[in-house]
Amino acid sequence: MTAPRIVRVAGGQGFWGDSLDAPRQQVENGPVDYLMLDYLAEVTMSILQKQKERDPAMGYARDFVGAMESVLDAVVTRGVKVIANAGGVNPEACAAAVLAMAASRGAAGKLKIGVITGDNLLPRIDELIAAGHELRNMDTGEPLSLVRDRVIAANAYIGSTPIVEALARGANVVIVGRSTDTALTMAPLRHEFGWGATDWNQLAAGIIAGHIIECGAQCSGGNCLYDWRSIERLEDVGYPIVEAQADGTFVVTKHAGTGGRVSVPTVSEQLVYEMGDPHSYITPDVVADFTSIQLTADGTDRVRVHGIVGRPATDKLKVSIAYRAGYKAVGSLVYAWPDALEKAHAAERILRARLDRLGLKFEHILSEFVGANATHGPLAGPDAGKDAPEVQFRIGVRDADRKKVERFTREIAPLVLNGPPSVTGFAGGRPKVEEIVAYWPALVDKTVVTTHVEVVS
Amino acid sequence: MKVRLLDIAHARSGDKGDTANVGVIALKPEWYPVLAKHLTLDRVVSHFRDVIEGGVERYELPNLRALNFLLHGALDGGGTLSLKTDAQGKVYSTAMLRLVLDVPDAEARAAGLPAWNGK
């Protein structure tokens, strides 16, 4: 009997800003077939949209060009393929930058980049609203027309199909804009094993494999509460690898010799991360049932995942919309023992009284006392922060009027000289006013979104 | 017998808009039935009553020996709107694990649960 065929997908980036070394380590420390890089969080598209407005050649995750440079040899000489949602709002420009980098490294003509577009709905919003697509906020139920004039980005989360098409057309790098994070892992498995569009259990297994590795090392020992002290060498943490088989079963592991840990508890923690209704994890390709997942320890740093059940997908796609939602600023001061918490409370009272006298009323104001209540609030108990060596007073405001928020930022520093004693920690200077770009999740009919695949080299 | 959740479970939390999710996983498989029976919706609603503004949903995942709770109105508006230190609900996990369950003595002894003697 021959051993079942294994396809290895390595997770090398959990968000834009994750370890710069992880992609290279994933392709150099052991065998992998695909490198999956997830760059996009919910508000990343709006940041990229702003960058593209300033410079039409921008609007993608620029870290990706460096990541591609660091793995170029593995792609060119060993046939490792890369799949990334680094395209942001400008996948074509991202591909051009990668091709230019490859040419400068003597690898001209060695990359075939699949570029996937069609997720960007920003130019079509008015057309969609006019056609009766209200794009209601999934959390609040409000129609998008309420904030239409402040919308700066709108992207449909697309599924695995266009990525599979790009791979079938010979791409060794696939750049997507706003795909689901999980499709980046499921698509290569679907391509390799020839899973059909109605092989629900296998598709669901691919999605769950994606969910496990989409946050990088968060499934391989990072941010793991279970027995955390015993998880060794996180400075050399191994990012996760999925070893999948045609029937949809897979093993989560990491390269030998790396730090961290892959165990039933580390994988379980990642499975419940950002979970909603576990019976229905909805994606464009399939609805996965997290209550079907079976985990079995399978040797050192190996967890076998099996038994996964999926159901037909819905007829909707989720749309990630970003809109301008006013301004905010957060300032802080640190008060030292003795009576640190009491001094911080006094500072808060004084500051709020001064804001009142200035006639400054904000849409929202929030005080926290770091060292006493910032993370667990009243659950920390009545004695929390008492006799603490120091307490940080942290106060934030939010308002549509930028001027009011600016004025607030001038009121923190004076407390150093004219407020309660034993104060420090203001070296960072005046708080910065930040424009808020908020997230508006909505649904749209699948029939509205047409994706396009182009392979460039 | 009083049993602190921290001593019988681990947890991870995350965000979806203004909702925090907390997945609670039994430290030992044989402790999952205790969680499923005693970590009720009402207990969690009451635990977080002064912390969150919305309701709570509860789901069971016996396959992972886990429960999943959705805490609505937990993140001061959520995402970039939030002014909280924990705007993404990352540490609601350990806030949950402060919860102390009352488990009948016989049941607690049979399951080998560690007793909680704190306040």
JSON list of N, CA and C in Angstrom, two decimals, chain B residues 34-105:
[
{"chain": "B", "resi": 34, "resn": "VAL", "atom": "N", "xyz": [-18.91, 18.95, 33.64]},
{"chain": "B", "resi": 34, "resn": "VAL", "atom": "CA", "xyz": [-19.11, 19.92, 34.72]},
{"chain": "B", "resi": 34, "resn": "VAL", "atom": "C", "xyz": [-19.33, 21.31, 34.14]},
{"chain": "B", "resi": 35, "resn": "LEU", "atom": "N", "xyz": [-18.49, 21.66, 33.18]},
{"chain": "B", "resi": 35, "resn": "LEU", "atom": "CA", "xyz": [-18.65, 22.96, 32.52]},
{"chain": "B", "resi": 35, "resn": "LEU", "atom": "C", "xyz": [-20.02, 23.05, 31.86]},
{"chain": "B", "resi": 36, "resn": "ALA", "atom": "N", "xyz": [-20.34, 22.02, 31.08]},
{"chain": "B", "resi": 36, "resn": "ALA", "atom": "CA", "xyz": [-21.59, 22.05, 30.31]},
{"chain": "B", "resi": 36, "resn": "ALA", "atom": "C", "xyz": [-22.79, 22.19, 31.24]},
{"chain": "B", "resi": 37, "resn": "LYS", "atom": "N", "xyz": [-22.70, 21.57, 32.42]},
{"chain": "B", "resi": 37, "resn": "LYS", "atom": "CA", "xyz": [-23.84, 21.59, 33.34]},
{"chain": "B", "resi": 37, "resn": "LYS", "atom": "C", "xyz": [-23.91, 22.88, 34.16]},
{"chain": "B", "resi": 38, "resn": "HIS", "atom": "N", "xyz": [-22.75, 23.34, 34.61]},
{"chain": "B", "resi": 38, "resn": "HIS", "atom": "CA", "xyz": [-22.77, 24.44, 35.58]},
{"chain": "B", "resi": 38, "resn": "HIS", "atom": "C", "xyz": [-22.43, 25.81, 35.01]},
{"chain": "B", "resi": 39, "resn": "LEU", "atom": "N", "xyz": [-21.71, 25.86, 33.90]},
{"chain": "B", "resi": 39, "resn": "LEU", "atom": "CA", "xyz": [-21.40, 27.18, 33.32]},
{"chain": "B", "resi": 39, "resn": "LEU", "atom": "C", "xyz": [-22.56, 27.55, 32.39]},
{"chain": "B", "resi": 40, "resn": "THR", "atom": "N", "xyz": [-23.64, 27.95, 33.03]},
{"chain": "B", "resi": 40, "resn": "THR", "atom": "CA", "xyz": [-24.89, 28.20, 32.31]},
{"chain": "B", "resi": 40, "resn": "THR", "atom": "C", "xyz": [-24.92, 29.62, 31.75]},
{"chain": "B", "resi": 41, "resn": "LEU", "atom": "N", "xyz": [-25.88, 29.84, 30.87]},
{"chain": "B", "resi": 41, "resn": "LEU", "atom": "CA", "xyz": [-26.09, 31.18, 30.34]},
{"chain": "B", "resi": 41, "resn": "LEU", "atom": "C", "xyz": [-26.31, 32.17, 31.48]},
{"chain": "B", "resi": 42, "resn": "ASP", "atom": "N", "xyz": [-27.16, 31.79, 32.44]},
{"chain": "B", "resi": 42, "resn": "ASP", "atom": "CA", "xyz": [-27.47, 32.70, 33.54]},
{"chain": "B", "resi": 42, "resn": "ASP", "atom": "C", "xyz": [-26.23, 33.07, 34.36]},
{"chain": "B", "resi": 43, "resn": "ARG", "atom": "N", "xyz": [-25.37, 32.07, 34.61]},
{"chain": "B", "resi": 43, "resn": "ARG", "atom": "CA", "xyz": [-24.16, 32.35, 35.39]},
{"chain": "B", "resi": 43, "resn": "ARG", "atom": "C", "xyz": [-23.27, 33.35, 34.66]},
{"chain": "B", "resi": 44, "resn": "VAL", "atom": "N", "xyz": [-23.16, 33.22, 33.34]},
{"chain": "B", "resi": 44, "resn": "VAL", "atom": "CA", "xyz": [-22.28, 34.11, 32.58]},
{"chain": "B", "resi": 44, "resn": "VAL", "atom": "C", "xyz": [-22.90, 35.51, 32.45]},
{"chain": "B", "resi": 45, "resn": "VAL", "atom": "N", "xyz": [-24.22, 35.54, 32.25]},
{"chain": "B", "resi": 45, "resn": "VAL", "atom": "CA", "xyz": [-24.90, 36.85, 32.21]},
{"chain": "B", "resi": 45, "resn": "VAL", "atom": "C", "xyz": [-24.66, 37.58, 33.52]},
{"chain": "B", "resi": 46, "resn": "SER", "atom": "N", "xyz": [-24.79, 36.87, 34.62]},
{"chain": "B", "resi": 46, "resn": "SER", "atom": "CA", "xyz": [-24.64, 37.51, 35.92]},
{"chain": "B", "resi": 46, "resn": "SER", "atom": "C", "xyz": [-23.18, 37.92, 36.17]},
{"chain": "B", "resi": 47, "resn": "HIS", "atom": "N", "xyz": [-22.24, 37.09, 35.74]},
{"chain": "B", "resi": 47, "resn": "HIS", "atom": "CA", "xyz": [-20.81, 37.41, 35.91]},
{"chain": "B", "resi": 47, "resn": "HIS", "atom": "C", "xyz": [-20.45, 38.72, 35.22]},
{"chain": "B", "resi": 48, "resn": "PHE", "atom": "N", "xyz": [-20.96, 38.93, 34.01]},
{"chain": "B", "resi": 48, "resn": "PHE", "atom": "CA", "xyz": [-20.57, 40.09, 33.22]},
{"chain": "B", "resi": 48, "resn": "PHE", "atom": "C", "xyz": [-21.58, 41.24, 33.29]},
{"chain": "B", "resi": 49, "resn": "ARG", "atom": "N", "xyz": [-22.52, 41.19, 34.25]},
{"chain": "B", "resi": 49, "resn": "ARG", "atom": "CA", "xyz": [-23.62, 42.16, 34.20]},
{"chain": "B", "resi": 49, "resn": "ARG", "atom": "C", "xyz": [-23.15, 43.61, 34.33]},
{"chain": "B", "resi": 50, "resn": "ASP", "atom": "N", "xyz": [-22.06, 43.87, 35.06]},
{"chain": "B", "resi": 50, "resn": "ASP", "atom": "CA", "xyz": [-21.58, 45.25, 35.19]},
{"chain": "B", "resi": 50, "resn": "ASP", "atom": "C", "xyz": [-20.48, 45.58, 34.18]},
{"chain": "B", "resi": 51, "resn": "VAL", "atom": "N", "xyz": [-20.25, 44.67, 33.24]},
{"chain": "B", "resi": 51, "resn": "VAL", "atom": "CA", "xyz": [-19.12, 44.84, 32.33]},
{"chain": "B", "resi": 51, "resn": "VAL", "atom": "C", "xyz": [-19.59, 45.05, 30.89]},
{"chain": "B", "resi": 52, "resn": "ILE", "atom": "N", "xyz": [-20.64, 44.35, 30.48]},
{"chain": "B", "resi": 52, "resn": "ILE", "atom": "CA", "xyz": [-21.09, 44.45, 29.09]},
{"chain": "B", "resi": 52, "resn": "ILE", "atom": "C", "xyz": [-22.48, 45.08, 29.02]},
{"chain": "B", "resi": 53, "resn": "GLU", "atom": "N", "xyz": [-22.81, 45.59, 27.83]},
{"chain": "B", "resi": 53, "resn": "GLU", "atom": "CA", "xyz": [-24.08, 46.32, 27.69]},
{"chain": "B", "resi": 53, "resn": "GLU", "atom": "C", "xyz": [-25.17, 45.47, 27.04]},
{"chain": "B", "resi": 54, "resn": "GLY", "atom": "N", "xyz": [-24.79, 44.41, 26.35]},
{"chain": "B", "resi": 54, "resn": "GLY", "atom": "CA", "xyz": [-25.79, 43.62, 25.64]},
{"chain": "B", "resi": 54, "resn": "GLY", "atom": "C", "xyz": [-26.00, 42.24, 26.24]},
{"chain": "B", "resi": 55, "resn": "GLY", "atom": "N", "xyz": [-26.61, 41.38, 25.48]},
{"chain": "B", "resi": 55, "resn": "GLY", "atom": "CA", "xyz": [-26.92, 40.04, 25.95]},
{"chain": "B", "resi": 55, "resn": "GLY", "atom": "C", "xyz": [-25.78, 39.06, 25.71]},
{"chain": "B", "resi": 56, "resn": "VAL", "atom": "N", "xyz": [-26.04, 37.80, 26.07]},
{"chain": "B", "resi": 56, "resn": "VAL", "atom": "CA", "xyz": [-25.04, 36.75, 25.95]},
{"chain": "B", "resi": 56, "resn": "VAL", "atom": "C", "xyz": [-25.65, 35.59, 25.17]},
{"chain": "B", "resi": 57, "resn": "GLU", "atom": "N", "xyz": [-24.87, 34.96, 24.29]},
{"chain": "B", "resi": 57, "resn": "GLU", "atom": "CA", "xyz": [-25.28, 33.71, 23.65]},
{"chain": "B", "resi": 57, "resn": "GLU", "atom": "C", "xyz": [-24.32, 32.62, 24.08]},
{"chain": "B", "resi": 58, "resn": "ARG", "atom": "N", "xyz": [-24.83, 31.40, 24.17]},
{"chain": "B", "resi": 58, "resn": "ARG", "atom": "CA", "xyz": [-24.02, 30.27, 24.64]},
{"chain": "B", "resi": 58, "resn": "ARG", "atom": "C", "xyz": [-24.13, 29.11, 23.66]},
{"chain": "B", "resi": 59, "resn": "TYR", "atom": "N", "xyz": [-22.99, 28.52, 23.30]},
{"chain": "B", "resi": 59, "resn": "TYR", "atom": "CA", "xyz": [-22.97, 27.36, 22.40]},
{"chain": "B", "resi": 59, "resn": "TYR", "atom": "C", "xyz": [-22.10, 26.26, 23.00]},
{"chain": "B", "resi": 60, "resn": "GLU", "atom": "N", "xyz": [-22.48, 25.02, 22.74]},
{"chain": "B", "resi": 60, "resn": "GLU", "atom": "CA", "xyz": [-21.71, 23.87, 23.25]},
{"chain": "B", "resi": 60, "resn": "GLU", "atom": "C", "xyz": [-20.94, 23.21, 22.11]},
{"chain": "B", "resi": 61, "resn": "LEU", "atom": "N", "xyz": [-19.67, 22.87, 22.40]},
{"chain": "B", "resi": 61, "resn": "LEU", "atom": "CA", "xyz": [-18.86, 22.09, 21.45]},
{"chain": "B", "resi": 61, "resn": "LEU", "atom": "C", "xyz": [-18.28, 20.90, 22.20]},
{"chain": "B", "resi": 62, "resn": "PRO", "atom": "N", "xyz": [-19.11, 19.87, 22.43]},
{"chain": "B", "resi": 62, "resn": "PRO", "atom": "CA", "xyz": [-18.62, 18.72, 23.20]},
{"chain": "B", "resi": 62, "resn": "PRO", "atom": "C", "xyz": [-17.42, 18.06, 22.52]},
{"chain": "B", "resi": 63, "resn": "ASN", "atom": "N", "xyz": [-17.33, 18.19, 21.18]},
{"chain": "B", "resi": 63, "resn": "ASN", "atom": "CA", "xyz": [-16.20, 17.59, 20.45]},
{"chain": "B", "resi": 63, "resn": "ASN", "atom": "C", "xyz": [-14.86, 18.22, 20.85]},
{"chain": "B", "resi": 64, "resn": "LEU", "atom": "N", "xyz": [-14.88, 19.50, 21.21]},
{"chain": "B", "resi": 64, "resn": "LEU", "atom": "CA", "xyz": [-13.65, 20.18, 21.64]},
{"chain": "B", "resi": 64, "resn": "LEU", "atom": "C", "xyz": [-13.62, 20.35, 23.15]},
{"chain": "B", "resi": 65, "resn": "ARG", "atom": "N", "xyz": [-14.60, 19.77, 23.85]},
{"chain": "B", "resi": 65, "resn": "ARG", "atom": "CA", "xyz": [-14.76, 19.98, 25.30]},
{"chain": "B", "resi": 65, "resn": "ARG", "atom": "C", "xyz": [-14.77, 21.47, 25.61]},
{"chain": "B", "resi": 66, "resn": "ALA", "atom": "N", "xyz": [-15.56, 22.18, 24.82]},
{"chain": "B", "resi": 66, "resn": "ALA", "atom": "CA", "xyz": [-15.54, 23.64, 24.92]},
{"chain": "B", "resi": 66, "resn": "ALA", "atom": "C", "xyz": [-16.94, 24.22, 24.90]},
{"chain": "B", "resi": 67, "resn": "LEU", "atom": "N", "xyz": [-17.07, 25.40, 25.48]},
{"chain": "B", "resi": 67, "resn": "LEU", "atom": "CA", "xyz": [-18.27, 26.22, 25.34]},
{"chain": "B", "resi": 67, "resn": "LEU", "atom": "C", "xyz": [-17.84, 27.52, 24.68]},
{"chain": "B", "resi": 68, "resn": "ASN", "atom": "N", "xyz": [-18.75, 28.08, 23.87]},
{"chain": "B", "resi": 68, "resn": "ASN", "atom": "CA", "xyz": [-18.44, 29.38, 23.27]},
{"chain": "B", "resi": 68, "resn": "ASN", "atom": "C", "xyz": [-19.50, 30.37, 23.70]},
{"chain": "B", "resi": 69, "resn": "PHE", "atom": "N", "xyz": [-19.06, 31.52, 24.21]},
{"chain": "B", "resi": 69, "resn": "PHE", "atom": "CA", "xyz": [-19.98, 32.57, 24.62]},
{"chain": "B", "resi": 69, "resn": "PHE", "atom": "C", "xyz": [-19.77, 33.80, 23.76]},
{"chain": "B", "resi": 70, "resn": "LEU", "atom": "N", "xyz": [-20.88, 34.39, 23.32]},
{"chain": "B", "resi": 70, "resn": "LEU", "atom": "CA", "xyz": [-20.82, 35.67, 22.63]},
{"chain": "B", "resi": 70, "resn": "LEU", "atom": "C", "xyz": [-21.33, 36.73, 23.60]},
{"chain": "B", "resi": 71, "resn": "LEU", "atom": "N", "xyz": [-20.48, 37.70, 23.89]},
{"chain": "B", "resi": 71, "resn": "LEU", "atom": "CA", "xyz": [-20.82, 38.78, 24.81]},
{"chain": "B", "resi": 71, "resn": "LEU", "atom": "C", "xyz": [-21.08, 40.03, 23.97]},
{"chain": "B", "resi": 72, "resn": "HIS", "atom": "N", "xyz": [-22.33, 40.42, 23.86]},
{"chain": "B", "resi": 72, "resn": "HIS", "atom": "CA", "xyz": [-22.67, 41.56, 23.00]},
{"chain": "B", "resi": 72, "resn": "HIS", "atom": "C", "xyz": [-22.52, 42.88, 23.76]},
{"chain": "B", "resi": 73, "resn": "GLY", "atom": "N", "xyz": [-22.16, 43.92, 23.02]},
{"chain": "B", "resi": 73, "resn": "GLY", "atom": "CA", "xyz": [-21.97, 45.23, 23.66]},
{"chain": "B", "resi": 73, "resn": "GLY", "atom": "C", "xyz": [-20.83, 45.21, 24.66]},
{"chain": "B", "resi": 74, "resn": "ALA", "atom": "N", "xyz": [-19.76, 44.49, 24.30]},
{"chain": "B", "resi": 74, "resn": "ALA", "atom": "CA", "xyz": [-18.67, 44.27, 25.26]},
{"chain": "B", "resi": 74, "resn": "ALA", "atom": "C", "xyz": [-17.45, 45.14, 24.97]},
{"chain": "B", "resi": 75, "resn": "LEU", "atom": "N", "xyz": [-17.43, 45.83, 23.84]},
{"chain": "B", "resi": 75, "resn": "LEU", "atom": "CA", "xyz": [-16.16, 46.42, 23.39]},
{"chain": "B", "resi": 75, "resn": "LEU", "atom": "C", "xyz": [-16.25, 47.92, 23.12]},
{"chain": "B", "resi": 76, "resn": "ASP", "atom": "N", "xyz": [-17.14, 48.60, 23.84]},
{"chain": "B", "resi": 76, "resn": "ASP", "atom": "CA", "xyz": [-17.19, 50.06, 23.75]},
{"chain": "B", "resi": 76, "resn": "ASP", "atom": "C", "xyz": [-17.37, 50.51, 22.29]},
{"chain": "B", "resi": 77, "resn": "GLY", "atom": "N", "xyz": [-18.19, 49.79, 21.56]},
{"chain": "B", "resi": 77, "resn": "GLY", "atom": "CA", "xyz": [-18.42, 50.11, 20.15]},
{"chain": "B", "resi": 77, "resn": "GLY", "atom": "C", "xyz": [-17.63, 49.22, 19.21]},
{"chain": "B", "resi": 78, "resn": "GLY", "atom": "N", "xyz": [-16.52, 48.69, 19.70]},
{"chain": "B", "resi": 78, "resn": "GLY", "atom": "CA", "xyz": [-15.76, 47.72, 18.93]},
{"chain": "B", "resi": 78, "resn": "GLY", "atom": "C", "xyz": [-14.83, 48.35, 17.90]},
{"chain": "B", "resi": 79, "resn": "GLY", "atom": "N", "xyz": [-13.85, 47.55, 17.47]},
{"chain": "B", "resi": 79, "resn": "GLY", "atom": "CA", "xyz": [-12.94, 47.94, 16.40]},
{"chain": "B", "resi": 79, "resn": "GLY", "atom": "C", "xyz": [-12.29, 49.29, 16.66]},
{"chain": "B", "resi": 80, "resn": "THR", "atom": "N", "xyz": [-12.25, 50.12, 15.61]},
{"chain": "B", "resi": 80, "resn": "THR", "atom": "CA", "xyz": [-11.57, 51.41, 15.72]},
{"chain": "B", "resi": 80, "resn": "THR", "atom": "C", "xyz": [-12.39, 52.43, 16.51]},
{"chain": "B", "resi": 81, "resn": "LEU", "atom": "N", "xyz": [-13.70, 52.18, 16.71]},
{"chain": "B", "resi": 81, "resn": "LEU", "atom": "CA", "xyz": [-14.53, 53.12, 17.47]},
{"chain": "B", "resi": 81, "resn": "LEU", "atom": "C", "xyz": [-14.22, 53.05, 18.95]},
{"chain": "B", "resi": 82, "resn": "SER", "atom": "N", "xyz": [-13.75, 51.89, 19.41]},
{"chain": "B", "resi": 82, "resn": "SER", "atom": "CA", "xyz": [-13.58, 51.66, 20.84]},
{"chain": "B", "resi": 82, "resn": "SER", "atom": "C", "xyz": [-12.45, 52.50, 21.42]},
{"chain": "B", "resi": 83, "resn": "LEU", "atom": "N", "xyz": [-12.65, 52.96, 22.64]},
{"chain": "B", "resi": 83, "resn": "LEU", "atom": "CA", "xyz": [-11.59, 53.68, 23.36]},
{"chain": "B", "resi": 83, "resn": "LEU", "atom": "C", "xyz": [-10.94, 52.79, 24.42]},
{"chain": "B", "resi": 84, "resn": "LYS", "atom": "N", "xyz": [-11.39, 51.56, 24.51]},
{"chain": "B", "resi": 84, "resn": "LYS", "atom": "CA", "xyz": [-10.88, 50.66, 25.54]},
{"chain": "B", "resi": 84, "resn": "LYS", "atom": "C", "xyz": [-9.45, 50.20, 25.26]},
{"chain": "B", "resi": 85, "resn": "THR", "atom": "N", "xyz": [-8.69, 49.90, 26.32]},
{"chain": "B", "resi": 85, "resn": "THR", "atom": "CA", "xyz": [-7.40, 49.24, 26.17]},
{"chain": "B", "resi": 85, "resn": "THR", "atom": "C", "xyz": [-7.59, 47.91, 25.43]},
{"chain": "B", "resi": 86, "resn": "ASP", "atom": "N", "xyz": [-8.60, 47.18, 25.84]},
{"chain": "B", "resi": 86, "resn": "ASP", "atom": "CA", "xyz": [-8.87, 45.87, 25.24]},
{"chain": "B", "resi": 86, "resn": "ASP", "atom": "C", "xyz": [-9.97, 46.00, 24.18]},
{"chain": "B", "resi": 87, "resn": "ALA", "atom": "N", "xyz": [-9.69, 46.82, 23.18]},
{"chain": "B", "resi": 87, "resn": "ALA", "atom": "CA", "xyz": [-10.71, 47.09, 22.15]},
{"chain": "B", "resi": 87, "resn": "ALA", "atom": "C", "xyz": [-11.09, 45.85, 21.37]},
{"chain": "B", "resi": 88, "resn": "GLN", "atom": "N", "xyz": [-10.20, 44.87, 21.32]},
{"chain": "B", "resi": 88, "resn": "GLN", "atom": "CA", "xyz": [-10.49, 43.66, 20.55]},
{"chain": "B", "resi": 88, "resn": "GLN", "atom": "C", "xyz": [-10.85, 42.46, 21.42]},
{"chain": "B", "resi": 89, "resn": "GLY", "atom": "N", "xyz": [-11.11, 42.71, 22.68]},
{"chain": "B", "resi": 89, "resn": "GLY", "atom": "CA", "xyz": [-11.62, 41.65, 23.54]},
{"chain": "B", "resi": 89, "resn": "GLY", "atom": "C", "xyz": [-10.64, 40.52, 23.80]},
{"chain": "B", "resi": 90, "resn": "LYS", "atom": "N", "xyz": [-9.35, 40.82, 23.67]},
{"chain": "B", "resi": 90, "resn": "LYS", "atom": "CA", "xyz": [-8.35, 39.75, 23.78]},
{"chain": "B", "resi": 90, "resn": "LYS", "atom": "C", "xyz": [-8.28, 39.15, 25.18]},
{"chain": "B", "resi": 91, "resn": "VAL", "atom": "N", "xyz": [-8.62, 39.92, 26.20]},
{"chain": "B", "resi": 91, "resn": "VAL", "atom": "CA", "xyz": [-8.46, 39.39, 27.56]},
{"chain": "B", "resi": 91, "resn": "VAL", "atom": "C", "xyz": [-9.79, 39.19, 28.30]},
{"chain": "B", "resi": 92, "resn": "TYR", "atom": "N", "xyz": [-10.88, 39.20, 27.57]},
{"chain": "B", "resi": 92, "resn": "TYR", "atom": "CA", "xyz": [-12.13, 38.72, 28.16]},
{"chain": "B", "resi": 92, "resn": "TYR", "atom": "C", "xyz": [-11.99, 37.26, 28.58]},
{"chain": "B", "resi": 93, "resn": "SER", "atom": "N", "xyz": [-11.05, 36.57, 27.92]},
{"chain": "B", "resi": 93, "resn": "SER", "atom": "CA", "xyz": [-10.81, 35.16, 28.26]},
{"chain": "B", "resi": 93, "resn": "SER", "atom": "C", "xyz": [-10.53, 35.00, 29.75]},
{"chain": "B", "resi": 94, "resn": "THR", "atom": "N", "xyz": [-9.56, 35.75, 30.26]},
{"chain": "B", "resi": 94, "resn": "THR", "atom": "CA", "xyz": [-9.21, 35.55, 31.67]},
{"chain": "B", "resi": 94, "resn": "THR", "atom": "C", "xyz": [-10.23, 36.22, 32.59]},
{"chain": "B", "resi": 95, "resn": "ALA", "atom": "N", "xyz": [-10.94, 37.23, 32.09]},
{"chain": "B", "resi": 95, "resn": "ALA", "atom": "CA", "xyz": [-12.04, 37.80, 32.91]},
{"chain": "B", "resi": 95, "resn": "ALA", "atom": "C", "xyz": [-13.09, 36.72, 33.15]},
{"chain": "B", "resi": 96, "resn": "MET", "atom": "N", "xyz": [-13.36, 35.93, 32.13]},
{"chain": "B", "resi": 96, "resn": "MET", "atom": "CA", "xyz": [-14.30, 34.81, 32.28]},
{"chain": "B", "resi": 96, "resn": "MET", "atom": "C", "xyz": [-13.80, 33.81, 33.33]},
{"chain": "B", "resi": 97, "resn": "LEU", "atom": "N", "xyz": [-12.49, 33.54, 33.31]},
{"chain": "B", "resi": 97, "resn": "LEU", "atom": "CA", "xyz": [-11.95, 32.49, 34.18]},
{"chain": "B", "resi": 97, "resn": "LEU", "atom": "C", "xyz": [-11.94, 32.88, 35.66]},
{"chain": "B", "resi": 98, "resn": "ARG", "atom": "N", "xyz": [-12.29, 34.13, 35.96]},
{"chain": "B", "resi": 98, "resn": "ARG", "atom": "CA", "xyz": [-12.46, 34.53, 37.36]},
{"chain": "B", "resi": 98, "resn": "ARG", "atom": "C", "xyz": [-13.74, 33.94, 37.97]},
{"chain": "B", "resi": 99, "resn": "LEU", "atom": "N", "xyz": [-14.64, 33.51, 37.10]},
{"chain": "B", "resi": 99, "resn": "LEU", "atom": "CA", "xyz": [-15.94, 33.04, 37.56]},
{"chain": "B", "resi": 99, "resn": "LEU", "atom": "C", "xyz": [-15.79, 31.82, 38.49]},
{"chain": "B", "resi": 100, "resn": "VAL", "atom": "N", "xyz": [-16.55, 31.82, 39.58]},
{"chain": "B", "resi": 100, "resn": "VAL", "atom": "CA", "xyz": [-16.51, 30.72, 40.55]},
{"chain": "B", "resi": 100, "resn": "VAL", "atom": "C", "xyz": [-17.85, 29.97, 40.50]},
{"chain": "B", "resi": 101, "resn": "LEU", "atom": "N", "xyz": [-17.76, 28.67, 40.25]},
{"chain": "B", "resi": 101, "resn": "LEU", "atom": "CA", "xyz": [-18.96, 27.83, 40.16]},
{"chain": "B", "resi": 101, "resn": "LEU", "atom": "C", "xyz": [-19.27, 27.20, 41.51]},
{"chain": "B", "resi": 102, "resn": "ASP", "atom": "N", "xyz": [-20.55, 26.94, 41.76]},
{"chain": "B", "resi": 102, "resn": "ASP", "atom": "CA", "xyz": [-20.96, 26.14, 42.91]},
{"chain": "B", "resi": 102, "resn": "ASP", "atom": "C", "xyz": [-21.31, 24.75, 42.40]},
{"chain": "B", "resi": 103, "resn": "VAL", "atom": "N", "xyz": [-20.48, 23.78, 42.74]},
{"chain": "B", "resi": 103, "resn": "VAL", "atom": "CA", "xyz": [-20.71, 22.41, 42.29]},
{"chain": "B", "resi": 103, "resn": "VAL", "atom": "C", "xyz": [-21.02, 21.56, 43.52]},
{"chain": "B", "resi": 104, "resn": "PRO", "atom": "N", "xyz": [-22.11, 20.77, 43.49]},
{"chain": "B", "resi": 104, "resn": "PRO", "atom": "CA", "xyz": [-22.42, 19.91, 44.64]},
{"chain": "B", "resi": 104, "resn": "PRO", "atom": "C", "xyz": [-21.19, 19.06, 45.02]},
{"chain": "B", "resi": 105, "resn": "ASP", "atom": "N", "xyz": [-20.94, 18.93, 46.33]},
{"chain": "B", "resi": 105, "resn": "ASP", "atom": "CA", "xyz": [-19.72, 18.27, 46.81]},
{"chain": "B", "resi": 105, "resn": "ASP", "atom": "C", "xyz": [-19.50, 16.89, 46.20]}
]
